[in-house]
Short mmCIF file of C-alpha atoms in Angstrom, two decimals:
data_model
loop_
_atom_site.label_atom_id
_atom_site.label_comp_id
_atom_site.label_asym_id
_atom_site.label_seq_id
_atom_site.Cartn_x
_atom_site.Cartn_y
_atom_site.Cartn_z
CA UNK Q 253 -1.59 -64.07 -8.78
CA UNK Q 254 -2.77 -63.35 -5.17
CA UNK Q 255 1.20 -62.92 -4.27
CA UNK Q 256 1.31 -60.11 -7.10
CA UNK Q 257 -1.83 -58.51 -5.64
CA UNK Q 258 -0.49 -58.36 -2.40
CA UNK Q 259 2.31 -56.02 -3.16
CA UNK Q 260 -0.31 -53.79 -5.47
CA UNK Q 261 -0.46 -50.25 -4.00
CA UNK Q 262 -3.94 -49.25 -2.64
CA UNK Q 263 -5.92 -46.97 -5.30
CA UNK Q 264 -5.76 -44.09 -2.60
CA UNK Q 265 -2.20 -44.65 -1.89
CA UNK Q 266 -1.02 -41.83 -4.21
CA UNK Q 267 -3.53 -39.31 -3.24
CA UNK Q 268 -2.86 -39.78 0.45
CA UNK Q 269 0.74 -40.12 -0.22
CA UNK Q 270 0.22 -36.37 -1.78
CA UNK Q 271 -1.73 -35.15 0.83
CA UNK Q 272 1.08 -36.30 3.30
CA UNK Q 273 3.89 -34.55 1.16
CA UNK Q 274 2.02 -31.25 0.65
CA UNK Q 275 1.40 -31.62 4.50
CA UNK Q 276 5.04 -31.78 4.99
CA UNK Q 277 6.01 -29.27 2.44
CA UNK Q 278 3.86 -26.68 4.09
CA UNK Q 279 4.97 -27.52 7.65
CA UNK Q 280 8.90 -27.14 6.20
CA UNK Q 281 7.64 -23.57 4.56
CA UNK Q 282 6.01 -22.26 7.61
CA UNK Q 283 9.42 -23.13 9.88
CA UNK Q 284 11.59 -21.73 7.49
CA UNK Q 285 9.37 -18.50 6.65
CA UNK Q 286 12.56 -16.14 6.14
CA UNK Q 287 14.01 -18.48 3.75
CA UNK Q 288 11.07 -18.91 1.88
CA UNK Q 289 10.32 -15.32 1.66
CA UNK Q 290 14.11 -14.32 0.41
CA UNK Q 291 13.81 -17.37 -2.23
CA UNK Q 292 10.46 -15.87 -3.39
CA UNK Q 293 12.11 -12.41 -3.44
CA UNK Q 294 15.07 -13.67 -5.47
CA UNK Q 295 12.86 -15.23 -8.07
CA UNK Q 296 10.54 -12.43 -8.17
CA UNK Q 297 13.30 -9.90 -8.61
CA UNK Q 298 14.40 -11.85 -11.79
CA UNK Q 299 10.66 -11.79 -13.09
CA UNK Q 300 10.14 -8.75 -11.95
CA UNK Q 301 9.95 -7.16 -15.47
CA UNK Q 302 7.15 -9.79 -16.46
CA UNK Q 303 5.92 -9.47 -12.95
CA UNK Q 304 5.28 -5.82 -13.78
CA UNK Q 305 4.20 -6.51 -17.40
CA UNK Q 306 1.61 -8.68 -16.01
CA UNK Q 307 0.46 -5.88 -13.41
CA UNK Q 308 0.08 -3.26 -16.29
CA UNK Q 309 -1.61 -5.67 -18.74
CA UNK Q 310 -3.92 -6.47 -15.91
CA UNK Q 311 -4.79 -3.17 -14.81
CA UNK Q 312 -5.35 -2.10 -18.69
CA UNK Q 313 -7.41 -4.96 -19.72
CA UNK Q 314 -10.39 -3.47 -18.52
CA UNK Q 315 -10.33 -0.09 -20.40
CA UNK Q 316 -9.07 -2.18 -23.60
CA UNK Q 317 -12.31 -4.37 -23.44
CA UNK Q 318 -14.50 -0.94 -22.35
CA UNK Q 319 -13.22 0.41 -25.92
CA UNK Q 320 -13.48 -2.97 -27.99
CA UNK Q 321 -17.11 -3.49 -26.95
CA UNK Q 322 -18.50 0.33 -26.39
CA UNK Q 323 -16.84 1.76 -29.62
CA UNK Q 324 -16.09 -1.37 -31.71
CA UNK Q 325 -12.55 -0.44 -31.90
CA UNK Q 326 -9.94 -3.30 -33.17
CA UNK Q 327 -8.01 -4.46 -30.34
CA UNK Q 328 -4.67 -2.99 -31.26
CA UNK Q 329 -6.33 0.55 -31.62
CA UNK Q 330 -8.14 0.06 -27.96
CA UNK Q 331 -4.68 -0.99 -26.40
CA UNK Q 332 -2.89 2.08 -28.10
CA UNK Q 333 -5.70 4.28 -26.93
CA UNK Q 334 -5.50 2.74 -23.32
CA UNK Q 335 -1.57 3.17 -23.04
CA UNK Q 336 -2.07 6.87 -24.21
CA UNK Q 337 -4.64 7.76 -21.58
CA UNK Q 338 -2.86 5.94 -18.95
CA UNK Q 339 0.54 7.88 -19.63
CA UNK Q 340 -1.42 11.22 -19.94
CA UNK Q 341 -3.20 10.71 -16.40
CA UNK Q 342 0.21 9.51 -15.01
CA UNK Q 343 1.87 12.58 -16.59
CA UNK Q 344 -0.75 15.12 -15.44
CA UNK Q 345 -0.57 13.57 -11.84
CA UNK Q 346 3.19 13.66 -11.75
CA UNK Q 347 3.58 17.33 -12.87
CA UNK Q 348 0.45 18.82 -10.65
CA UNK Q 349 0.67 16.74 -7.73
CA UNK Q 350 4.37 15.70 -7.44
CA UNK Q 351 6.01 19.39 -7.34
CA UNK Q 352 3.24 20.52 -4.67
CA UNK Q 353 3.95 17.33 -2.45
CA UNK Q 354 7.68 17.79 -2.49
CA UNK Q 355 7.07 21.50 -1.75
CA UNK Q 356 4.96 20.85 1.30
CA UNK Q 357 7.55 18.23 2.51
CA UNK Q 358 10.35 20.92 1.93
CA UNK Q 359 8.23 23.50 3.92
CA UNK Q 360 7.54 21.03 6.88
CA UNK Q 361 11.16 20.35 7.35
CA UNK Q 362 12.31 23.81 7.23
CA UNK Q 363 9.51 24.90 9.62
CA UNK Q 364 9.72 22.04 11.85
CA UNK Q 365 11.60 23.73 14.75
CA UNK Q 366 9.02 26.75 14.94
CA UNK Q 367 6.22 24.09 14.75
CA UNK Q 368 7.60 22.05 17.63
CA UNK Q 369 8.17 25.45 19.81
CA UNK Q 370 4.62 26.43 18.96
CA UNK Q 371 3.08 23.00 20.11
CA UNK Q 372 5.37 23.09 23.08
CA UNK Q 373 3.74 26.75 24.14
CA UNK Q 374 0.08 25.50 23.36
CA UNK Q 375 0.59 22.27 25.60
CA UNK Q 376 2.33 24.38 28.58
CA UNK Q 377 -0.50 26.59 28.11
CA UNK Q 378 -2.98 23.81 28.45
CA UNK Q 379 -1.52 22.26 31.49
CA UNK Q 380 -1.37 25.29 33.45
CA UNK Q 381 -5.12 26.01 32.57
CA UNK Q 382 -6.16 22.89 33.62
CA UNK Q 383 -3.85 21.87 36.02
CA UNK Q 384 -2.33 19.07 34.84
CA UNK Q 385 0.90 17.19 36.06
CA UNK Q 386 3.67 19.06 34.68
CA UNK Q 387 6.28 16.11 34.67
CA UNK Q 388 4.21 13.66 32.56
CA UNK Q 389 3.63 16.43 29.97
CA UNK Q 390 7.30 17.29 29.88
CA UNK Q 391 7.96 13.67 29.55
CA UNK Q 392 5.65 13.17 26.68
CA UNK Q 393 6.94 16.26 24.81
CA UNK Q 394 10.19 15.26 25.18
CA UNK Q 395 9.57 12.02 23.36
CA UNK Q 396 7.31 13.44 20.72
CA UNK Q 397 9.99 16.47 20.17
CA UNK Q 398 12.85 13.68 19.96
CA UNK Q 399 10.48 11.71 17.54
CA UNK Q 400 9.73 14.41 15.37
CA UNK Q 401 13.61 15.55 15.43
CA UNK Q 402 14.65 12.38 14.20
CA UNK Q 403 12.26 12.26 11.44
CA UNK Q 404 13.40 15.90 10.32
CA UNK Q 405 16.90 14.66 10.47
CA UNK Q 406 16.33 11.57 8.40
CA UNK Q 407 14.19 13.74 5.99
CA UNK Q 408 16.90 16.15 5.59
CA UNK Q 409 19.51 13.54 5.06
CA UNK Q 410 17.56 11.65 2.47
CA UNK Q 411 16.62 14.66 0.54
CA UNK Q 412 20.18 15.62 -0.82
CA UNK Q 413 20.57 11.52 -1.87
CA UNK Q 414 17.86 11.75 -4.11
CA UNK Q 415 20.21 12.32 -6.98
CA UNK Q 416 22.11 8.99 -5.99
CA UNK Q 417 18.41 7.23 -5.89
CA UNK Q 418 17.51 8.86 -9.11
CA UNK Q 419 20.71 7.24 -10.65
CA UNK Q 420 19.68 3.85 -9.23
CA UNK Q 421 16.15 4.62 -10.61
CA UNK Q 422 17.65 5.52 -13.88
CA UNK Q 423 19.39 1.96 -14.11
CA UNK Q 424 15.93 0.16 -13.72
CA UNK Q 425 14.69 1.97 -17.04
CA UNK Q 426 15.30 -1.08 -18.89
CA UNK Q 427 13.45 -3.32 -16.52
CA UNK Q 428 10.49 -0.70 -16.72
CA UNK Q 429 10.95 -0.84 -20.82
CA UNK Q 430 10.92 -4.62 -20.63
CA UNK Q 431 7.72 -4.59 -18.47
CA UNK Q 432 6.02 -2.10 -21.10
CA UNK Q 433 6.89 -4.36 -23.94
CA UNK Q 434 5.96 -7.52 -22.21
CA UNK Q 435 2.68 -5.91 -21.29
CA UNK Q 436 1.77 -5.20 -24.96
CA UNK Q 437 2.55 -8.52 -25.96
CA UNK Q 438 0.22 -9.84 -23.30
CA UNK Q 439 -2.62 -7.55 -24.24
CA UNK Q 440 -2.08 -8.49 -27.86
CA UNK Q 441 -1.96 -12.29 -27.35
CA UNK Q 442 -4.71 -12.33 -24.59
CA UNK Q 443 -6.80 -14.80 -26.41
CA UNK Q 444 -4.09 -16.97 -27.60
CA UNK Q 445 -2.49 -17.20 -23.86
CA UNK Q 446 -5.74 -18.12 -22.47
CA UNK Q 447 -6.23 -20.86 -25.04
CA UNK Q 448 -2.86 -22.12 -24.48
CA UNK Q 449 -3.54 -22.43 -20.88
CA UNK Q 450 -7.04 -24.06 -21.24
CA UNK Q 451 -5.43 -26.65 -23.57
CA UNK Q 452 -2.45 -27.50 -20.85
CA UNK Q 453 -5.34 -27.71 -18.25
CA UNK Q 454 -7.49 -30.09 -20.24
CA UNK Q 455 -4.57 -32.05 -21.25
CA UNK Q 456 -3.09 -32.89 -17.85
CA UNK Q 457 -6.13 -32.89 -15.55
CA UNK Q 458 -9.58 -35.56 -15.87
CA UNK Q 459 -12.22 -33.63 -17.68
CA UNK Q 460 -14.41 -32.87 -14.44
CA UNK Q 461 -11.70 -31.43 -12.67
CA UNK Q 462 -10.27 -29.53 -15.56
CA UNK Q 463 -13.68 -27.75 -15.87
CA UNK Q 464 -13.79 -27.02 -11.83
CA UNK Q 465 -10.25 -25.56 -12.35
CA UNK Q 466 -11.23 -23.17 -15.26
CA UNK Q 467 -14.56 -22.13 -13.11
CA UNK Q 468 -12.40 -21.39 -10.12
CA UNK Q 469 -10.05 -19.24 -12.42
CA UNK Q 470 -13.13 -17.38 -13.73
CA UNK Q 471 -14.22 -16.79 -10.17
CA UNK Q 472 -10.82 -15.39 -8.94
CA UNK Q 473 -10.65 -13.30 -11.70
CA UNK Q 474 -13.78 -11.76 -11.39
CA UNK Q 475 -13.40 -11.11 -7.66
CA UNK Q 476 -9.88 -9.65 -8.13
CA UNK Q 477 -10.92 -7.42 -10.92
CA UNK Q 478 -14.05 -6.02 -9.33
CA UNK Q 479 -12.08 -5.44 -6.02
CA UNK Q 480 -8.81 -3.82 -7.33
CA UNK Q 481 -10.79 -1.46 -9.99
CA UNK Q 482 -13.38 -0.83 -7.25
CA UNK Q 483 -10.79 -0.02 -4.44
CA UNK Q 484 -8.58 2.14 -6.79
CA UNK Q 485 -11.71 4.26 -7.74
CA UNK Q 486 -13.23 4.44 -4.20
CA UNK Q 487 -9.58 5.48 -2.66
CA UNK Q 488 -9.59 8.37 -5.65
CA UNK Q 489 -12.71 9.52 -4.71
CA UNK Q 490 -11.68 9.72 -0.86
CA UNK Q 491 -8.74 11.60 -1.74
CA UNK Q 492 -10.24 14.18 -3.74
CA UNK Q 493 -12.95 14.57 -1.15
CA UNK Q 494 -10.12 14.69 1.63
CA UNK Q 495 -8.46 17.66 -0.63
CA UNK Q 496 -11.60 19.43 -1.31
CA UNK Q 497 -12.68 19.53 2.48
CA UNK Q 498 -9.22 20.59 3.65
CA UNK Q 499 -9.08 23.17 1.24
CA UNK Q 500 -12.57 24.58 2.32
CA UNK Q 501 -11.64 24.72 5.94
CA UNK Q 502 -8.04 26.08 5.00
CA UNK Q 503 -6.35 23.37 6.57
CA UNK Q 504 -2.42 23.27 6.05
CA UNK Q 505 -0.60 20.74 3.79
CA UNK Q 506 -3.98 19.77 1.92
CA UNK Q 507 -2.20 18.04 -1.17
CA UNK Q 508 0.34 16.08 0.90
CA UNK Q 509 -2.15 14.79 3.58
CA UNK Q 510 -4.87 14.04 0.83
CA UNK Q 511 -2.13 11.95 -1.24
CA UNK Q 512 -1.31 10.01 2.09
CA UNK Q 513 -4.99 9.55 2.71
CA UNK Q 514 -5.93 8.46 -0.84
CA UNK Q 515 -2.75 6.07 -1.10
CA UNK Q 516 -3.63 4.46 2.27
CA UNK Q 517 -7.09 4.03 1.68
CA UNK Q 518 -6.20 1.25 -0.92
CA UNK Q 519 -5.86 -0.90 2.21
CA UNK Q 520 -9.12 -2.09 3.23
CA UNK Q 521 -10.48 -1.58 6.94
CA UNK Q 522 -7.01 -0.06 8.29
CA UNK Q 523 -6.30 2.27 5.35
CA UNK Q 524 -8.19 5.25 6.75
CA UNK Q 525 -6.25 4.97 10.12
CA UNK Q 526 -2.75 4.42 8.80
CA UNK Q 527 -3.17 7.36 6.65
CA UNK Q 528 -4.63 9.41 9.37
CA UNK Q 529 -1.89 8.97 12.11
CA UNK Q 530 0.97 10.47 10.05
CA UNK Q 531 -1.32 13.14 8.95
CA UNK Q 532 -2.61 14.32 12.62
CA UNK Q 533 0.93 14.09 13.90
CA UNK Q 534 1.88 16.37 11.35
CA UNK Q 535 -1.16 19.10 11.94
CA UNK Q 536 -0.43 18.61 15.67
CA UNK Q 537 3.08 20.34 15.08
CA UNK Q 538 1.14 22.99 13.13
CA UNK Q 539 -2.00 23.72 15.20
CA UNK Q 540 -3.21 21.03 17.73
CA UNK Q 541 -6.91 22.52 17.03
CA UNK Q 542 -6.81 21.77 13.24
CA UNK Q 543 -5.01 18.28 14.11
CA UNK Q 544 -8.35 17.47 16.23
CA UNK Q 545 -10.57 19.02 13.18
CA UNK Q 546 -8.73 16.70 10.69
CA UNK Q 547 -9.24 13.91 13.12
CA UNK Q 548 -13.09 14.61 13.03
CA UNK Q 549 -12.98 15.14 9.21
CA UNK Q 550 -11.03 11.48 8.60
CA UNK Q 551 -13.59 9.82 10.99
CA UNK Q 552 -16.49 11.28 8.54
CA UNK Q 553 -14.86 10.36 5.58
CA UNK Q 554 -14.04 6.76 7.05
CA UNK Q 555 -17.78 6.51 7.94
CA UNK Q 556 -18.96 7.31 4.43
CA UNK Q 557 -16.49 5.43 2.88
CA UNK Q 558 -17.43 2.25 4.86
CA UNK Q 559 -20.98 2.86 5.06
CA UNK Q 560 -21.97 4.29 1.68
CA UNK Q 561 -19.39 5.03 -1.03
CA UNK Q 562 -17.26 1.49 -0.62
CA UNK Q 563 -20.57 -0.70 -0.66
CA UNK Q 564 -21.63 1.53 -3.53
CA UNK Q 565 -18.80 0.78 -5.75
CA UNK Q 566 -17.32 -2.47 -4.62
CA UNK Q 567 -20.69 -4.22 -3.82
CA UNK Q 568 -20.62 -7.47 -2.48
CA UNK Q 569 -17.40 -8.41 -4.66
CA UNK Q 570 -15.50 -10.53 -2.05
CA UNK Q 571 -18.36 -12.01 -0.04
CA UNK Q 572 -16.30 -11.78 3.33
CA UNK Q 573 -17.55 -10.76 6.65
CA UNK Q 574 -15.61 -8.32 8.75
CA UNK Q 575 -13.67 -10.63 10.81
CA UNK Q 576 -12.29 -12.41 7.71
CA UNK Q 577 -11.46 -9.27 6.07
CA UNK Q 578 -9.39 -8.52 9.15
CA UNK Q 579 -7.54 -11.79 9.25
CA UNK Q 580 -6.79 -11.50 5.68
CA UNK Q 581 -5.28 -8.10 5.95
CA UNK Q 582 -3.34 -8.93 9.24
CA UNK Q 583 -1.76 -12.38 7.72
CA UNK Q 584 -1.42 -10.79 4.33
CA UNK Q 585 0.52 -7.70 5.68
CA UNK Q 586 2.68 -10.04 7.71
CA UNK Q 587 3.66 -12.00 4.86
CA UNK Q 588 4.09 -9.67 1.96
CA UNK Q 589 3.82 -6.23 3.58
CA UNK Q 590 1.36 -3.14 1.67
CA UNK Q 591 1.06 -5.57 -1.33
CA UNK Q 592 0.05 -8.52 1.20
CA UNK Q 593 -2.52 -6.08 2.62
CA UNK Q 594 -3.93 -5.10 -0.76
CA UNK Q 595 -4.48 -8.39 -2.52
CA UNK Q 596 -4.79 -10.37 0.98
CA UNK Q 597 -8.67 -9.68 0.90
CA UNK Q 598 -9.42 -10.96 -2.78
CA UNK Q 599 -7.00 -14.15 -2.30
CA UNK Q 600 -8.60 -14.67 0.76
CA UNK Q 601 -12.04 -14.65 -0.84
CA UNK Q 602 -11.11 -16.79 -3.53
CA UNK Q 603 -9.98 -19.62 -0.72
CA UNK Q 604 -12.91 -18.98 1.15
CA UNK Q 605 -14.99 -19.75 -1.74
CA UNK Q 606 -13.19 -22.67 -2.52
CA UNK Q 607 -13.22 -24.02 1.01
CA UNK Q 608 -17.15 -23.49 1.41
CA UNK Q 609 -17.68 -25.17 -2.13
CA UNK Q 610 -15.70 -27.94 -0.73
CA UNK Q 611 -17.39 -28.26 2.63
CA UNK Q 612 -20.77 -28.07 0.85
CA UNK Q 613 -20.02 -30.97 -1.52
CA UNK Q 614 -18.70 -33.10 1.52
CA UNK Q 615 -21.90 -32.10 3.70
CA UNK Q 616 -24.47 -33.31 0.75
CA UNK Q 617 -22.53 -36.52 0.40
CA UNK Q 618 -23.56 -37.06 3.92
CA UNK Q 619 -27.07 -35.75 3.70
CA UNK Q 620 -26.59 -32.17 5.30
CA UNK Q 621 -27.17 -29.02 3.49
CA UNK Q 622 -24.67 -26.03 3.74
CA UNK Q 623 -26.64 -24.55 6.53
CA UNK Q 624 -25.79 -27.87 8.84
CA UNK Q 625 -29.44 -28.96 8.32
CA UNK Q 626 -30.76 -32.70 7.26
CA UNK Q 627 -31.39 -32.72 3.56
CA UNK Q 628 -35.33 -33.99 2.52
CA UNK Q 629 -35.33 -37.82 2.79
CA UNK Q 630 -34.29 -39.72 -0.05
CA UNK Q 631 -37.43 -40.92 -2.43
CA UNK Q 632 -35.96 -44.59 -2.22
CA UNK Q 633 -37.36 -44.37 1.49
CA UNK Q 634 -40.77 -43.55 -0.01
CA UNK Q 635 -40.79 -39.98 0.90
CA UNK Q 636 -40.55 -37.33 -1.60
CA UNK Q 637 -39.53 -37.17 -4.96
CA UNK Q 638 -36.23 -36.89 -6.88
CA UNK Q 639 -37.52 -35.36 -10.05
CA UNK Q 640 -37.05 -31.78 -10.52
CA UNK Q 641 -39.78 -29.35 -9.93
CA UNK Q 642 -42.33 -29.38 -12.53
CA UNK Q 643 -41.58 -32.30 -14.08
CA UNK Q 644 -44.30 -35.57 -13.43
CA UNK Q 645 -43.76 -39.20 -13.49
CA UNK Q 646 -45.13 -41.41 -16.52
CA UNK Q 647 -48.22 -42.70 -14.31
CA UNK Q 648 -48.98 -38.99 -13.35
CA UNK Q 649 -48.86 -37.79 -16.99
CA UNK Q 650 -51.14 -41.02 -17.92
CA UNK Q 651 -53.76 -40.23 -14.81
CA UNK Q 652 -54.08 -36.65 -16.18
CA UNK Q 653 -54.89 -37.75 -19.65
#
């Protein structure tokens, strides 16, 4: 018997082996990041209709629940109303915003040479008035002119190819239709799908770990839901405010620039600056004074969004400090581009919460609270009481009687 026990694995053997395998897998993934990215991209390309359907269903789940709870609609009716409102809103945006944006882009491309001549005259006048170094100014202007000229040539080359791209987009109609149908099925069978997922989790995990997993999923859904909806509303308000203020001050290309600012504002922290850079470059060609005024306007909007509007809408949905938001945006953007910059913050918030809970449990096991301070002495040592506050021992109750 002793001979057999000697070859029996340690109870922690498999868990330790799993940790080692996960560590090796993570190292290999980071060492071959391009291959991992290509593999993920290929898988997502195949599953793109279903991924798109999930995104649509997730975004429309909020309105569906709203109509169900506030107006006591049946789920099928609330889904139909939500889709009709979404299609109507999308159609309005396309019919009013898109033509004007395209017209602004065409006007900008056609008048670029005159804008550049005006900018050269303005810079020459400023350099003469303030006795600036002419060679340095000329070198800067040549670089700026070359950059904008290349951008214009690219734009003019791209515009005639829109027909070809539209044909390519037409081939994706089937994928879009599949995504739409998948989203409808996901919304209709939401509770059945969630019930099946819970059954799978309870079937393959111990009861305590299953409950903890479901709790983590609920918290992750709460963080993502609050952040995404809040950020979309916040960005829409900032875009509308930008358009109103630019129209009041009669700045050119108000709609085009407001769309850029609103879309890029979805990115936390860096969004306003990412949208402001190309906008300032556009206005700098039209009128440098207007570009400076727009820069001040964007700075005021960013302060209003960061200190008043954003906290009012988003609240503390992520629970992350500024430094961790910065890390999440940089890492998410480096790995997955624009999408990574958007979802990096809520993803990092969930991971941060899980890590904090794990550390709190490990510290509590060692007699230390989450702030790093020693916990009260154990009652077995004769200090304090282990009973919850308000409860009394049998001897105390008897003494009071």
